[in-house]
Amino acid sequence: MAYVNALNSRSADGLIEVGGVKDEKWSRNEAEQILADKGGRGWKIKDVQVEHDMGPDTGSARLMAEDNAGKPMRDTFTVTREKGAWHLAVFTQQPAESGKESASTDKPSS
């Protein structure tokens, strides 16, 4: 899996590619944060389950891996197909497109 390879090789370029995002300052910064947390630990994939539970071009992937020290990692990602290529939603800090408002994550006040 390209995500695990990018983590093991500490490749920001690899994370950006697997995430299907533009190579910009925000994505570089987030890739570096992901690599600081999970990079270079010799992850070995133990199990991957992909389900097309949200339609033909969107689904979910569950990853179970273990690092060199035996520490487990479990992650669940949304997967999307764009122009024939599958991408993992690993980036959470993507800015809203120009002219579009982002959805508020604030809890409504009562």
Short mmCIF file of C-alpha atoms in Angstrom, two decimals:
data_model
loop_
_atom_site.label_atom_id
_atom_site.label_comp_id
_atom_site.label_asym_id
_atom_site.label_seq_id
_atom_site.Cartn_x
_atom_site.Cartn_y
_atom_site.Cartn_z
CA MET A 1 0.00 0.00 0.00
CA ALA A 2 1.46 3.35 -1.10
CA TYR A 3 0.46 5.03 2.19
CA VAL A 4 2.56 2.62 4.28
CA ASN A 5 5.47 2.89 1.82
CA ALA A 6 5.35 6.70 2.11
CA LEU A 7 5.37 6.47 5.92
CA ASN A 8 8.26 4.02 6.00
CA SER A 9 10.37 6.07 3.59
CA ARG A 10 9.37 9.38 5.22
CA SER A 11 8.18 10.65 1.84
CA ALA A 12 6.06 13.80 1.91
CA ASP A 13 5.76 13.50 -1.89
CA GLY A 14 4.39 9.97 -1.47
CA LEU A 15 1.78 11.09 1.07
CA ILE A 16 0.70 13.97 -1.16
CA GLU A 17 0.35 11.59 -4.11
CA VAL A 18 -1.64 8.96 -2.20
CA GLY A 19 -3.79 11.71 -0.70
CA GLY A 20 -4.58 13.15 -4.13
CA VAL A 21 -4.01 16.73 -2.96
CA LYS A 22 -2.07 19.58 -4.52
CA ASP A 23 1.56 20.03 -3.53
CA GLU A 24 1.17 23.29 -1.63
CA LYS A 25 2.44 24.75 1.62
CA TRP A 26 -0.54 23.46 3.66
CA SER A 27 -0.22 19.90 2.30
CA ARG A 28 3.57 19.86 2.84
CA ASN A 29 3.04 21.02 6.44
CA GLU A 30 0.43 18.37 7.13
CA ALA A 31 2.52 15.66 5.43
CA GLU A 32 5.45 16.60 7.69
CA GLN A 33 3.16 16.34 10.76
CA ILE A 34 1.97 12.87 9.68
CA LEU A 35 5.56 11.74 9.06
CA ALA A 36 6.73 13.11 12.42
CA ASP A 37 4.03 11.03 14.12
CA LYS A 38 4.13 7.82 12.06
CA GLY A 39 7.07 7.97 9.66
CA GLY A 40 10.14 5.74 9.48
CA ARG A 41 8.89 3.05 11.82
CA GLY A 42 9.06 0.04 9.50
CA TRP A 43 5.32 -0.54 9.28
CA LYS A 44 4.22 -3.95 8.04
CA ILE A 45 0.65 -4.36 6.85
CA LYS A 46 -1.26 -7.01 8.77
CA ASP A 47 -4.68 -6.50 7.16
CA VAL A 48 -6.46 -4.15 4.75
CA GLN A 49 -10.18 -4.18 4.14
CA VAL A 50 -11.71 -1.97 1.45
CA GLU A 51 -15.47 -1.62 1.06
CA HIS A 52 -17.35 0.25 -1.64
CA ASP A 53 -19.98 1.15 0.94
CA MET A 54 -20.60 4.69 -0.32
CA GLY A 55 -20.92 4.06 -4.05
CA PRO A 56 -18.71 2.98 -6.96
CA ASP A 57 -16.20 5.84 -6.54
CA THR A 58 -16.21 6.22 -2.75
CA GLY A 59 -15.67 3.76 0.04
CA SER A 60 -13.79 3.05 3.20
CA ALA A 61 -10.51 1.33 3.94
CA ARG A 62 -9.46 -0.18 7.26
CA LEU A 63 -5.74 -0.65 7.74
CA MET A 64 -4.03 -2.66 10.44
CA ALA A 65 -0.24 -2.52 10.59
CA GLU A 66 2.56 -3.12 13.06
CA ASP A 67 5.86 -1.25 13.43
CA ASN A 68 9.31 -2.72 14.04
CA ALA A 69 8.73 -2.61 17.81
CA GLY A 70 5.42 -4.48 17.52
CA LYS A 71 3.27 -1.40 18.17
CA PRO A 72 -0.02 -1.67 16.28
CA MET A 73 -1.56 1.02 14.10
CA ARG A 74 -5.20 0.98 13.09
CA ASP A 75 -6.55 3.61 10.73
CA THR A 76 -9.78 4.00 8.82
CA PHE A 77 -9.84 6.18 5.73
CA THR A 78 -12.33 7.34 3.17
CA VAL A 79 -11.17 6.28 -0.30
CA THR A 80 -12.21 8.12 -3.43
CA ARG A 81 -11.65 7.46 -7.11
CA GLU A 82 -10.83 10.49 -9.23
CA LYS A 83 -10.03 10.11 -12.93
CA GLY A 84 -9.43 6.39 -12.41
CA ALA A 85 -6.96 6.80 -9.52
CA TRP A 86 -7.83 5.87 -5.94
CA HIS A 87 -6.82 8.23 -3.13
CA LEU A 88 -6.92 8.00 0.66
CA ALA A 89 -8.36 10.91 2.61
CA VAL A 90 -5.27 11.30 4.85
CA PHE A 91 -5.22 15.11 4.79
CA THR A 92 -7.63 16.86 7.14
CA GLN A 93 -6.44 20.47 6.88
CA GLN A 94 -7.26 21.09 3.20
CA PRO A 95 -8.44 24.67 2.76
CA ALA A 96 -11.85 25.33 1.21
CA GLU A 97 -11.85 26.09 -2.49
CA SER A 98 -12.02 29.77 -3.36
CA GLY A 99 -15.57 31.06 -3.39
CA LYS A 100 -16.87 28.19 -1.29
CA GLU A 101 -17.63 28.34 2.40
CA SER A 102 -16.50 25.50 4.58
CA ALA A 103 -19.01 23.76 6.80
CA SER A 104 -18.93 24.84 10.39
CA THR A 105 -17.85 22.26 12.94
CA ASP A 106 -18.98 24.41 15.87
CA LYS A 107 -21.69 23.01 18.07
CA PRO A 108 -24.89 25.01 17.83
CA SER A 109 -25.52 27.27 20.78
CA SER A 110 -28.76 26.89 22.69
#
